[in-house]
Each structure stands twice: as structure tokens, then as C-alpha cells.
Tab-separated table of C-alpha atoms and ligand atoms in Angstrom:
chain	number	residue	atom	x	y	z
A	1	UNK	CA	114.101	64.830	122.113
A	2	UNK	CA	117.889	65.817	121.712
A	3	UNK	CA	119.311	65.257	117.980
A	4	UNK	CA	122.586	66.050	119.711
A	5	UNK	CA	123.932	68.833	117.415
A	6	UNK	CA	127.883	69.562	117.515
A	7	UNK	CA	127.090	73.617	117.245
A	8	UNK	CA	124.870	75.646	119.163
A	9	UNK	CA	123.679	77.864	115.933
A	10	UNK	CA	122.362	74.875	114.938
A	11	UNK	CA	120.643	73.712	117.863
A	12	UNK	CA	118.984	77.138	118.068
A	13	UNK	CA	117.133	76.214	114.929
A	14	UNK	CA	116.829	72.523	115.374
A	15	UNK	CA	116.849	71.457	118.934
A	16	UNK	CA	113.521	70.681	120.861
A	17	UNK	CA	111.092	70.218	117.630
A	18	UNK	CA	110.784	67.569	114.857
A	19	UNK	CA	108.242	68.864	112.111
A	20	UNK	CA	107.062	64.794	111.457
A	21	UNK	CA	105.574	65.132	114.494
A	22	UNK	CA	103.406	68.069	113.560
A	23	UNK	CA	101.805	67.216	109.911
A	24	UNK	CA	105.411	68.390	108.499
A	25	UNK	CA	104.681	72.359	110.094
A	26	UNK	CA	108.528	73.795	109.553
A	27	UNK	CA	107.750	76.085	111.877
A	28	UNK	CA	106.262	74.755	115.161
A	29	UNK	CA	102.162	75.645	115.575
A	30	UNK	CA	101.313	77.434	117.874
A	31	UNK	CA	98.635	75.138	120.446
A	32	UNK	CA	95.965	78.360	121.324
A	33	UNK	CA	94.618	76.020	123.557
A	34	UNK	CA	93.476	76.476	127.595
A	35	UNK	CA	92.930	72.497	127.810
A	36	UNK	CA	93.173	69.295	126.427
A	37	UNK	CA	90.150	66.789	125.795
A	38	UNK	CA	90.755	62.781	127.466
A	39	UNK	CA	89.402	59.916	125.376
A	40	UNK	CA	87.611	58.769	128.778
A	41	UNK	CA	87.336	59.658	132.395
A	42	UNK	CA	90.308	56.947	132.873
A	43	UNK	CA	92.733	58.526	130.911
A	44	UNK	CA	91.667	62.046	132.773
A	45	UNK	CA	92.008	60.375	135.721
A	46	UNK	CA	95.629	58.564	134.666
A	47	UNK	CA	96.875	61.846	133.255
A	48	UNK	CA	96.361	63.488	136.856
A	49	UNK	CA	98.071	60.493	138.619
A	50	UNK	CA	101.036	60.704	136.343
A	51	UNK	CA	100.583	57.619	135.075
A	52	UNK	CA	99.602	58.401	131.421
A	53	UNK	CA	102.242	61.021	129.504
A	54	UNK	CA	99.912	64.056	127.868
A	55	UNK	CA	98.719	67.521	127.895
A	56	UNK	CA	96.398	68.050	131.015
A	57	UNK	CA	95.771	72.036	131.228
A	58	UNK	CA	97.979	74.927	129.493
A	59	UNK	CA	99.248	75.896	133.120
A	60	UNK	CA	100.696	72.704	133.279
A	61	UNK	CA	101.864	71.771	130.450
A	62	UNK	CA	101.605	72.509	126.464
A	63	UNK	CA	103.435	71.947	123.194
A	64	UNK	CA	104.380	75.135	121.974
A	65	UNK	CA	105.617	75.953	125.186
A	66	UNK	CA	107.680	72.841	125.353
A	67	UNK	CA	108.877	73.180	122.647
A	68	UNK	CA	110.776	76.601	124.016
A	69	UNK	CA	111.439	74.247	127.292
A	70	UNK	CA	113.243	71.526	125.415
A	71	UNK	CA	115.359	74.288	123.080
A	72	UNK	CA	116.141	76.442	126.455
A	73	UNK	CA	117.449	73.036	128.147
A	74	UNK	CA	119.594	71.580	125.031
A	75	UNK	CA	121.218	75.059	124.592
A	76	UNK	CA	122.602	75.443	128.576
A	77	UNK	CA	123.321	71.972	128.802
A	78	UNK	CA	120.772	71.351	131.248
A	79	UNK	CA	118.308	68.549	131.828
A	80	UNK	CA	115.184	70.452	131.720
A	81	UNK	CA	113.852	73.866	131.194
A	82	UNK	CA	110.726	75.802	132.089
A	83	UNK	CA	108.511	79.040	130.810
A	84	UNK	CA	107.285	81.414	132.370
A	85	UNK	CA	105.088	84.106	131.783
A	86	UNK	CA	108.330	87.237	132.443
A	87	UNK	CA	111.725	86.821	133.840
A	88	UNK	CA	110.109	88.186	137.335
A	89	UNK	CA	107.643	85.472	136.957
A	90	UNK	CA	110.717	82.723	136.210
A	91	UNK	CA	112.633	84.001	139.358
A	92	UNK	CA	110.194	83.982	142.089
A	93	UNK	CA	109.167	81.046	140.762
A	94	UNK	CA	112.482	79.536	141.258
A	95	UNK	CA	113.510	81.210	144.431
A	96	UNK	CA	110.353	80.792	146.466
A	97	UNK	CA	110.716	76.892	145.572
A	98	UNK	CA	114.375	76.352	146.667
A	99	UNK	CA	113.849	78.732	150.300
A	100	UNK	CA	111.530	78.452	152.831
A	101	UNK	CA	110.874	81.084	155.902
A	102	UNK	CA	113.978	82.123	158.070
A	103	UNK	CA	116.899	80.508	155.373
A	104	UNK	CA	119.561	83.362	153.649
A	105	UNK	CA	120.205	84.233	150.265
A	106	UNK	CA	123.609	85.357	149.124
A	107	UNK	CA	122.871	87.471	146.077
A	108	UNK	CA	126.072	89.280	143.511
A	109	UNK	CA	126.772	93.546	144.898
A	110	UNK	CA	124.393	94.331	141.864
A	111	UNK	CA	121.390	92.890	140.412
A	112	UNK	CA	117.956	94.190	138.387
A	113	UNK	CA	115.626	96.427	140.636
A	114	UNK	CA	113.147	94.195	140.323
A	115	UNK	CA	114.821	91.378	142.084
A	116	UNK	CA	116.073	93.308	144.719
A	117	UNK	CA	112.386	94.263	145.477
A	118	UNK	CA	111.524	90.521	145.660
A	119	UNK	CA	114.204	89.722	147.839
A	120	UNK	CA	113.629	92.932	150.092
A	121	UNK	CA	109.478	91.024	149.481
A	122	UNK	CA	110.965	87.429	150.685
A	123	UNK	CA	112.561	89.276	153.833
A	124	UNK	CA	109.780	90.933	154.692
A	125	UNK	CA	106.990	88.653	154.824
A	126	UNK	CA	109.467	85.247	155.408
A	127	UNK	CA	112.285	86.541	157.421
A	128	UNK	CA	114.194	85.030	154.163
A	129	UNK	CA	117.650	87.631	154.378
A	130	UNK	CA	119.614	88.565	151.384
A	131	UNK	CA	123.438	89.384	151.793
A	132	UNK	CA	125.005	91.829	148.926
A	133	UNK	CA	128.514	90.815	148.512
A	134	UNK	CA	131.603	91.559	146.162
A	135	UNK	CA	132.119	88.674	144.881
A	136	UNK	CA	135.403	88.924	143.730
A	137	UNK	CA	136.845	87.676	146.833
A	138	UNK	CA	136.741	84.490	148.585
A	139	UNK	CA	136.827	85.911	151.730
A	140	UNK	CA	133.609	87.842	151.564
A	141	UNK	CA	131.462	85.284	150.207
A	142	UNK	CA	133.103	82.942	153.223
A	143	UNK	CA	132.718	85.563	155.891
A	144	UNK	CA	128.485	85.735	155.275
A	145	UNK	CA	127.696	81.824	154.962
A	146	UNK	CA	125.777	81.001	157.499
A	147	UNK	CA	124.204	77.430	158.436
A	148	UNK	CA	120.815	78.815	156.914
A	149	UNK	CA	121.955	79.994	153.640
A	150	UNK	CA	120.302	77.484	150.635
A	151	UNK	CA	121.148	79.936	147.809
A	152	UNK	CA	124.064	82.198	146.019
A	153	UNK	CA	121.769	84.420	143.411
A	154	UNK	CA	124.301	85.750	140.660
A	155	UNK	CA	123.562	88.248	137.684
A	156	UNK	CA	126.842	88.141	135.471
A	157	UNK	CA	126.986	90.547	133.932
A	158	UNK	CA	125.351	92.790	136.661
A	159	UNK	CA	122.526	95.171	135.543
A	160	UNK	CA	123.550	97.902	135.020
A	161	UNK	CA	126.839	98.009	136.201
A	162	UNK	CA	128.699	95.419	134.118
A	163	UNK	CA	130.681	93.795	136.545
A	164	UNK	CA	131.406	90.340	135.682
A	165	UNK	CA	131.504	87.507	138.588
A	166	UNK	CA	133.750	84.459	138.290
A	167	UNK	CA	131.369	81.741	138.214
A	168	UNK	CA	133.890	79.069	138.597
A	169	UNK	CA	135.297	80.181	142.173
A	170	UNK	CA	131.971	80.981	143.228
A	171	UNK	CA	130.588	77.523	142.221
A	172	UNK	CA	133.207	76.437	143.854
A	173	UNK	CA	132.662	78.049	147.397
A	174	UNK	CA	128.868	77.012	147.224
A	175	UNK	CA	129.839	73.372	146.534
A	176	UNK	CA	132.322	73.403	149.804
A	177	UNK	CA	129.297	74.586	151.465
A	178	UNK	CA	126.008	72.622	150.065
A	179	UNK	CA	124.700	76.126	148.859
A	180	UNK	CA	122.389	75.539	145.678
A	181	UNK	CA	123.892	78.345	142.743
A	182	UNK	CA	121.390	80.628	141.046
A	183	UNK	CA	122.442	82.927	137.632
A	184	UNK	CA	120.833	84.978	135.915
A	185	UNK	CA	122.000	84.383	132.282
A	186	UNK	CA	120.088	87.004	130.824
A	187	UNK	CA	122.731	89.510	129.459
A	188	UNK	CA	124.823	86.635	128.799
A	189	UNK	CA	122.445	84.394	126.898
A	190	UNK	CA	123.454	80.666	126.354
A	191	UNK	CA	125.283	81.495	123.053
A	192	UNK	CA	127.769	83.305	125.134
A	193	UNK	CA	127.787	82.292	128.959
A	194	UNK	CA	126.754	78.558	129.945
A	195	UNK	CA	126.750	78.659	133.781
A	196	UNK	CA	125.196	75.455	134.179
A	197	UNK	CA	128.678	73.608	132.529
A	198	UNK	CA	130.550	75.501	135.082
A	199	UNK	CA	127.990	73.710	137.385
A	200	UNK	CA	125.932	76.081	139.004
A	201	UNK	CA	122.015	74.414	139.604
A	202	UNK	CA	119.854	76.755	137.946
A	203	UNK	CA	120.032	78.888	135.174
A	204	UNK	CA	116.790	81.942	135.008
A	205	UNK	CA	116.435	84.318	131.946
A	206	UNK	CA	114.650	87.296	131.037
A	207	UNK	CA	113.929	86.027	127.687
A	208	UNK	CA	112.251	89.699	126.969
A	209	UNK	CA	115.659	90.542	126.138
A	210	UNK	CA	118.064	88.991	124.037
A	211	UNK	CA	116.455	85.302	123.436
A	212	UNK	CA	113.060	87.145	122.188
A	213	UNK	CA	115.681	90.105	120.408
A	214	UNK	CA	112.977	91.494	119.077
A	215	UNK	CA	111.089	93.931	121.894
A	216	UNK	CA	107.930	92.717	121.186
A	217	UNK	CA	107.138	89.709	123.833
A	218	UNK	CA	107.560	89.577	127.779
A	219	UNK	CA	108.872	85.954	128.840
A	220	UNK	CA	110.754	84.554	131.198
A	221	UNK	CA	112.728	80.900	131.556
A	222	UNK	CA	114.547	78.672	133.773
A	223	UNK	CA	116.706	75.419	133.292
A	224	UNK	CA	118.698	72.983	135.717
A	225	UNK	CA	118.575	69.499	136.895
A	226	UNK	CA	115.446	67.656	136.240
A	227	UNK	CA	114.391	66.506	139.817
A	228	UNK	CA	114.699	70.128	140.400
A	229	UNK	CA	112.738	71.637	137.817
A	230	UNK	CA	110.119	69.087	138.139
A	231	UNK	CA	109.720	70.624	141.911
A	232	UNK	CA	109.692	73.820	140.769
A	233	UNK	CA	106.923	72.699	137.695
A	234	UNK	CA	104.797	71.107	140.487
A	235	UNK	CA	104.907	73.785	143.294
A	236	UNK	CA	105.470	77.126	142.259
A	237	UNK	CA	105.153	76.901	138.649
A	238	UNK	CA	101.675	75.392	138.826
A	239	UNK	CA	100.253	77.028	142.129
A	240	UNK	CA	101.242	80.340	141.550
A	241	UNK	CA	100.385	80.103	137.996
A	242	UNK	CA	102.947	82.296	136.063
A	243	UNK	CA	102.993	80.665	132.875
A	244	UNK	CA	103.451	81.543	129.484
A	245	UNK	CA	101.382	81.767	126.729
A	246	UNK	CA	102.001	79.781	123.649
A	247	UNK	CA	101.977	82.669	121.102
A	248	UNK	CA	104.583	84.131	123.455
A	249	UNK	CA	106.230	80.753	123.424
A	250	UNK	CA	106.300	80.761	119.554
A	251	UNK	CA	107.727	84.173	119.784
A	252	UNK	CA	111.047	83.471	121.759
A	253	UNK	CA	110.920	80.492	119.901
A	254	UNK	CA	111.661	82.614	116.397
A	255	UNK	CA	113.818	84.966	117.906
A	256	UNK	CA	116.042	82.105	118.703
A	257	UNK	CA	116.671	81.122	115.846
A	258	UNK	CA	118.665	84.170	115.110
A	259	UNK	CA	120.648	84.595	118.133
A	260	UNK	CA	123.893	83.620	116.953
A	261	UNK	CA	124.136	86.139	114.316
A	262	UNK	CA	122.246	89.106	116.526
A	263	UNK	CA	124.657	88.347	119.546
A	264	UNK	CA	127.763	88.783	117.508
A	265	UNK	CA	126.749	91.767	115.907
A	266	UNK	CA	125.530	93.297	118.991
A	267	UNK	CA	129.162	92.285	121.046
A	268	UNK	CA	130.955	93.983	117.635
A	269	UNK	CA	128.712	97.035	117.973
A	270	UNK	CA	129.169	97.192	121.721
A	271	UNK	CA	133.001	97.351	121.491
A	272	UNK	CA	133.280	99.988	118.472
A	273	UNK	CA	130.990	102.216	120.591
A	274	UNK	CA	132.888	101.581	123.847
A	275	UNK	CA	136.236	102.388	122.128
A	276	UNK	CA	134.354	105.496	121.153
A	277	UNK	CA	132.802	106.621	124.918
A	278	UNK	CA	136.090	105.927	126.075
A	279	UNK	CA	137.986	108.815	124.165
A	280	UNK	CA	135.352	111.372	124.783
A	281	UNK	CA	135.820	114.144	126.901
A	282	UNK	CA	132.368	114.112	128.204
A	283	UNK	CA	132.664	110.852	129.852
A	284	UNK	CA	134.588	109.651	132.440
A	285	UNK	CA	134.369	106.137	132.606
A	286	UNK	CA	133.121	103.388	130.622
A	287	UNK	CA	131.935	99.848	131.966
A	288	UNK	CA	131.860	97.032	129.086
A	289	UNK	CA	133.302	93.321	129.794
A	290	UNK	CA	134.725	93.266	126.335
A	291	UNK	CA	136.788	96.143	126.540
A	292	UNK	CA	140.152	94.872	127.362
A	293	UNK	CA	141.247	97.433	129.817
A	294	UNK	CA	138.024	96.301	131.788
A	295	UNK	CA	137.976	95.327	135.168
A	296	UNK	CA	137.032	92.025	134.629
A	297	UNK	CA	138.564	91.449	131.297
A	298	UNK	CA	140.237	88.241	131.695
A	299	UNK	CA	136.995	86.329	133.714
A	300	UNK	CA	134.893	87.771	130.851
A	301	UNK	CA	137.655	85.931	128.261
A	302	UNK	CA	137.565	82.746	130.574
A	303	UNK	CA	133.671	82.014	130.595
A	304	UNK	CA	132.325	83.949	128.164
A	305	UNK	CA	132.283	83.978	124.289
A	306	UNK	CA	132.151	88.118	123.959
A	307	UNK	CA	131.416	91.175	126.392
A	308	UNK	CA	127.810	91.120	124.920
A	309	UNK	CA	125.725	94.230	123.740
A	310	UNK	CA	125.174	96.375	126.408
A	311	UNK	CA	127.340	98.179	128.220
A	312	UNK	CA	127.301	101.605	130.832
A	313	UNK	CA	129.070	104.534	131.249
A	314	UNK	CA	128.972	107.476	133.373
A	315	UNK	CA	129.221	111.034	132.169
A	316	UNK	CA	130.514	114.150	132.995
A	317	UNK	CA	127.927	115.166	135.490
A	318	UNK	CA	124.932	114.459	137.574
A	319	UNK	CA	121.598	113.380	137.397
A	320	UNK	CA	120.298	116.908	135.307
A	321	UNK	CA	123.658	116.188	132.660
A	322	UNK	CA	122.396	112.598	131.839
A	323	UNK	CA	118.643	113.527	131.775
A	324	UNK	CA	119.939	116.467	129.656
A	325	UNK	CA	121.780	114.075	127.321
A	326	UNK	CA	119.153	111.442	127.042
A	327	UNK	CA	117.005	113.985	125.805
A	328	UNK	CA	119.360	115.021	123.159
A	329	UNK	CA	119.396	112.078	121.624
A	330	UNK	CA	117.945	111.679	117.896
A	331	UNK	CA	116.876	108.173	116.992
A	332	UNK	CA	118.448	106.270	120.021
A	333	UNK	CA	115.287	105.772	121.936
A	334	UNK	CA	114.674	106.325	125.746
A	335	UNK	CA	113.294	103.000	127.068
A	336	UNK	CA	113.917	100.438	129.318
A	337	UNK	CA	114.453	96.858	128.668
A	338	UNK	CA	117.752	95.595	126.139
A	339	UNK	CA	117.821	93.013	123.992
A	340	UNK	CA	116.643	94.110	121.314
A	341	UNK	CA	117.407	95.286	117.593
A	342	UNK	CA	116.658	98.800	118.408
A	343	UNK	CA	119.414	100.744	120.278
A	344	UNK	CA	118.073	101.634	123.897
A	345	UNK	CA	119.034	104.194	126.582
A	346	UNK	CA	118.257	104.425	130.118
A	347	UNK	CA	118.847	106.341	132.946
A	348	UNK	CA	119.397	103.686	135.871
A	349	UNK	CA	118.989	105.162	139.145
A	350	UNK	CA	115.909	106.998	137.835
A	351	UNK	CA	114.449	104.056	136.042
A	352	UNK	CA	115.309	100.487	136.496
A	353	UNK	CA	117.018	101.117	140.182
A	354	UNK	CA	114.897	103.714	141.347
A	355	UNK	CA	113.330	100.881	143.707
A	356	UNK	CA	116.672	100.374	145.295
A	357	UNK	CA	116.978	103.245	148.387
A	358	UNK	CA	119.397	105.699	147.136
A	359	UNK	CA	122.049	104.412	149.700
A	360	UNK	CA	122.063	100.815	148.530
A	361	UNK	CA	122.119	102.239	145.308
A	362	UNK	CA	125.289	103.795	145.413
A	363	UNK	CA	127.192	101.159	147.259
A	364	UNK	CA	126.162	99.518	144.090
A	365	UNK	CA	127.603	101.873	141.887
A	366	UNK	CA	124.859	103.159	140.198
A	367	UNK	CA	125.368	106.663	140.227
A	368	UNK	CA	123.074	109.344	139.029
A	369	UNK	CA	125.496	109.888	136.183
A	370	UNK	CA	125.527	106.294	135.073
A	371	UNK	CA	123.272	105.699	131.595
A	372	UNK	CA	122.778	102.052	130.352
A	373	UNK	CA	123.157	101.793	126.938
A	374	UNK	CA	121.333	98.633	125.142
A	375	UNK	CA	123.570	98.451	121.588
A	376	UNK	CA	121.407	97.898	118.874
A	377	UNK	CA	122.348	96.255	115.554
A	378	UNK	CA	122.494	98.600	113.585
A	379	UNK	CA	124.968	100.011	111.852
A	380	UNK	CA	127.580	101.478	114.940
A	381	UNK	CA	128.310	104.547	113.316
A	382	UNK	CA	124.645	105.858	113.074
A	383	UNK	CA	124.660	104.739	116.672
A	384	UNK	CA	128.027	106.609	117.448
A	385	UNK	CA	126.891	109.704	115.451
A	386	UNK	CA	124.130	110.191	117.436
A	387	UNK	CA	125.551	109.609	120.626
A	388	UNK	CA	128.783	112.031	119.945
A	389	UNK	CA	126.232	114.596	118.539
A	390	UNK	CA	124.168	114.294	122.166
A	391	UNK	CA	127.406	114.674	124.141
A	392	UNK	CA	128.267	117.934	122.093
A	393	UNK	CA	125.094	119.575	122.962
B	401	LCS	N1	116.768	89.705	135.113
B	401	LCS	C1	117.444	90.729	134.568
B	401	LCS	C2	118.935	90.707	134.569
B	401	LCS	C3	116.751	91.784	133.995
B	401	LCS	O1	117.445	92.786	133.449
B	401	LCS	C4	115.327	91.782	134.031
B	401	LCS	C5	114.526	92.892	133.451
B	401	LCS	C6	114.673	90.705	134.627
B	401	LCS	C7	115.424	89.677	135.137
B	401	LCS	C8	113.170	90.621	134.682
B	401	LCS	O2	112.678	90.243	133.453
B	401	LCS	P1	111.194	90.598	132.915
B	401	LCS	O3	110.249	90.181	133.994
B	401	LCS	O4	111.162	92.054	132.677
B	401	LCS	O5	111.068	89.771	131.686
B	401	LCS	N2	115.269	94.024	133.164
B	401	LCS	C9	114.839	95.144	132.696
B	401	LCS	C10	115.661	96.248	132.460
B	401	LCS	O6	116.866	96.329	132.756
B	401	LCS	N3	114.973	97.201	131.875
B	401	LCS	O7	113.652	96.858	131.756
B	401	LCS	C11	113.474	95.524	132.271
């Protein structure tokens, strides 16, 4: 169902549910179910065939979830969408259906630990290769195709390092060469980055984060052409089982509805904090998209709607200066994850990256001095105050 909505706060709210369906329920219910009862053995039997439309078995299929499945596809423009049970869970899901043993993965310089451990998996046990590239020249991306390479994996922004790829030329390149394009939207979030319009195949999420906002659900999501995602559904989706639950579902599904406002305040309190870093003698260099004097200013103006809420920096220092700060810190808590309401610190190579061998690592950029900072929405200045008091310990 698509009431075709001219704004995306809108669709947030609306898109993917229609209360008449559901005894007038504003809010959708949540289906605790594991299975679904057939009038007769006929209509079991039709359901299985894919003959008759309806619920079969919560792995498969159920309405709370899709109703999260139909909002994730309306809001990236894409045909269909999927849940899964955490953004790992999305991933593999969706790159162990589009490879198969010996083909090569092109994957962004950076990307979350925990995909780089399933890629370093996939090569391993499938002789599946990853190449890390910069991908802010044609050149390099050219230079590694090879006749076996199905997929370019992109994070934009890259955790944690903030580096923003331009998904247009790299669409581009993967088009020239039949390579299927893979982002992870999940700093971006489809209020401010839409890959798929820019025509990439397949757009994954760690819904934890933003969509959820609210730090209290793991959940992960996917979205892309329907032939597609109905291969991923049937294989990897259904046989490896990493679904989500409905009361997770229902979760994202509330914290949706208040994206809009939470992304712009987070992007607002981003930049007013990295205008702060920036001046302070403690740190020497500060990695946000949405500061102008960034790197990758002008791509981040070209595809997306702000520089988002989180940002990095690295400080004056090594690994015992940003412990050392971290632990100064008065309400800002230490945790992983972003996302969410709460302001959030972490200490990358330590934490998140640790996975990554130290070499790799720093080829990356992620220094021991480098802290990820997950702005909150609250008010910046608390935020700032704390922060400024922590570097003048
Ligand atoms: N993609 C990105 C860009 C992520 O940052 C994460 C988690 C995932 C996928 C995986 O999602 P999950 O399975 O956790 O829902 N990133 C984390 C981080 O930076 N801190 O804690 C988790």
C-alpha cells in the first residue's frame, strides 16, 4: 500500500499502515504471534505453493513486521524492504545472497568492525575477497575490478571516520561494469541520504541507530528491487533465519515517526559542537561532513540533506590521552552504538575496530587518538560544557 505522500515527514507517520484495516488501532498492533492458523489443509497447502497471499510462519512473514517493510521501502524509494533481526543480521543476509564462493567484493577504505569481520568470514571459508579502496578516485575503483567482482559494499558516511563517498560516480563505475551497489545508509538514514534514487541496488541499515533513535531495540533492514529482495526473503532471509521480532518491529516502527525532527536536531547539535572541537587546543583535527571546511563538504551538500549527528575527532595524544578523557567525562556516557537521544562516546580502535588488525586499522585512519562522538539531542551546550570541561582536565 503506497498513499503516495509529497513529504517524507509524512510518510514516516503514514506510509505502510492503514488503521481500517486493523479495527481502527492508530497505532499498528503488534502480531505476538510464531504462526498463523489455515481454514483447511488446502489453503496450508496453497499458502506454501504461493498460490494463496497470507501469513504462513513469523520467519516468513508477519504484519507488524511488514508493516516496518512497507514504511522502510516507501521512504528510500525502493520497491521492497525487509527486517531483520540486527543490522549484522540484514547484511549477511544480503551479501551471502548476491555472492557465491570464489566472486570479489569491492568494499569503501572504512567500514563498521563488524562487517569487516564478515567479509574477512566470507574470505575465509568461500574464497569470497574483499578489496579496500579510496573511493574518491576513479582510477582505484577501475584498477581492482576484476571479471569476478558481483558487489561494491559502501558505508557513507564511514564508521568512524566520516569520510563521505560520492555515490553518484561510484554508481556510475559499477553500472559500466555490471557490479550490483551495496550502502549502508545507516548514519545517513533515508531522511537525509537516499542511495537507492542515485541508483545503487540495495540499501542495508542498522536500524539500532538512528531509525529506532531511541537505544532501546537491536534491528536491522534492507530495501531494493523487488525480484531482488524476494531472493534474498526466500534464501537467506528464511534459511538462515535472522528475523525480527514484531515488538522490535513496533519499536523502529515508533521511532520513525520522529525522525525528521530528531535528525535535524541531531545535524544542528553536531555542527555547534564541531565548530567548538575545532577551536580547541586539545584537538587536532575534527572529521564531520557538515562542517564546511570538510573534506568532503561539497559531495555531502550534493547527496545529502545535513552532515548528520555524529561526527570524530582526534585529540592531542594517544591511546592513554583519549582513555584519559573519556573517563573525564560527566554525563556524556561511554558506550557504543549512536543513534540515539543520549549523547555517546567511544573509543574506536579499542572498541568498535578493535577486530580490525592494528595495521588495517590505521591505513583506515582510525588512530588510537580518534574518539567517535554520537551527538545527542540535547541541549549542545550541556553537551559542549562537558566535553570542554573533559579536555581541561
Ligand atoms: N552498519 C553500521 C554502519 C554500523 O555502525 C553497525 C553497528 C552495523 C551496521 C551493525 O548493526 P547492528 O547489528 O549492531 O544493529 N555499529 C555499531 C557501532 O558503531 N557501535 O556499536 C554498534
Amino acid at each position: 500500500m503506497s498513499k503516495k505522500f509529497k513529504h517524507m515527514e509524512t510518510e514516516m507517520i503514514h506510509e505502510g499502515y492503514d488503521s481500517k484495516e486493523m479495527l481502527g488501532s492508530l497505532t499498528p498492533p503488534i502480531f505476538q504471534t510464531s504462526t498463523f492458523t489455515f481454514d483447511t489443509a488446502e489453503q496450508g497447502a496453497a499458502r506454501f505453493a504461493g498460490e494463496e497471499e497470507g501469513h504462513v510462519y513469523s520467519r516468513i512473514s508477519n504484519p507488524t513486521v511488514q508493516v516496518l517493510e512497507q514504511k522502510l521501502a516507501a521512504l528510500e524509494k525502493a520497491e521492497k524492504g525487509l527486517a531483520f533481526a540486527s543490522g549484522m543480521a540484514a547484511i549477511s543476509a544480503v551479501l551471502i545472497a548476491l555472492t557465491k564462493a570464489n566472486d570479489h567484493i569491492i568494499c569503501s577504505s572504512g567500514l563498521y568492525g563488524c562487517t569487516f569481520g564478515l567479509l574477512s568470514m566470507m574470505d575465509e571459508k568461500y574464497n569470497i575477497q574483499t578489496d579496500y579502496v579510496d573511493m574518491s578516485d576513479v582510477k582505484n575503483i577501475e584498477a581492482k575490478i576484476r571479471p569476478e567482482t558481483k558487489v561494491f559494499y559502501i558505508e557513507t558516511p564511514i564508521n568512524p571516520t566520516m569520510e563521505v563517498i560520492d555515490l553518484e560516480l561510484v554508481i556510475h563505475i559499477a553500472r559500466k561494469h555490471n557490479v550490483l551497489v551495496v550502502v549502508d545508509n545507516t548514519f545517513s538514514t533515508p531522511y537525509l541520504q537516499r542511495p537507492i534514487e542515485l541508483g545503487a541496488d540495495v540499501v542495508v541499515h542498522s536500524a539500532t541507530k538512528y531509525l529506532g533513535g531511541h537505544g532501546d531495540v537491536i534491528a536491522g533492514l534492507a530495501a531494493g528491487k523487488k525480484e531482488l529482495m524476494e531472493q534474498i526473503a526466500a534464501t537467506t532471509q528464511k534459511d538462515i533465519g535472522g528475523v525480527l521480532s514484531p515488538f522490535d518491529a513496533w519499536l523502529v516502527i515508533r521511532g520513525l515517526k520522529t525522525l525528521p525532527l530528531r535528525m535535524d536536531r541531531h545535524s544542528d547539535n553536531a555542527l555547534q559542537i564541531a565548530e567548538k572541537l575545532k577551536q580547541h587546543p586539545k584537538v587536532k583535527r575534527v572529521f564531520y561532513p557538515g562542517d564546511p571546511d570538510a573534506a568532503g563538504y561539497s559531495v555531502m551538500k550534493k547527496q545529502m540533506k545535513s552532515g548528520g549527528g555524529t561526527l570524530s575527532f582526534e585529540i592531542d595524544g594517544g591511546k592513554e590521552e583519549a582513555q584519559g578523557f573519556l573517563n573525564n567525562l560527566q554525563f556524556i556516557s561511554i558506550a557504543v552504538s549512536l543513534g540515539d537521544t543520549e549523547t555517546l562516546i567511544q573509543h574506536p580502535a579499542t572498541m568498535t575496530h578493535a577486530v580490525i588488525p592494528e595495521e588495517r586499522r590505521q591505513e583506515m585512519g582510525i588512530t588510537d587518538a580518534l574518539i567517535r562522538l554520537s551527538v545527542g539531542i540535547e541541549a549542545w551546550q550541556d553537551i559542549w560544557e562537558d566535553l570542554e570541561q573533559a579536555l581541561n582536565c
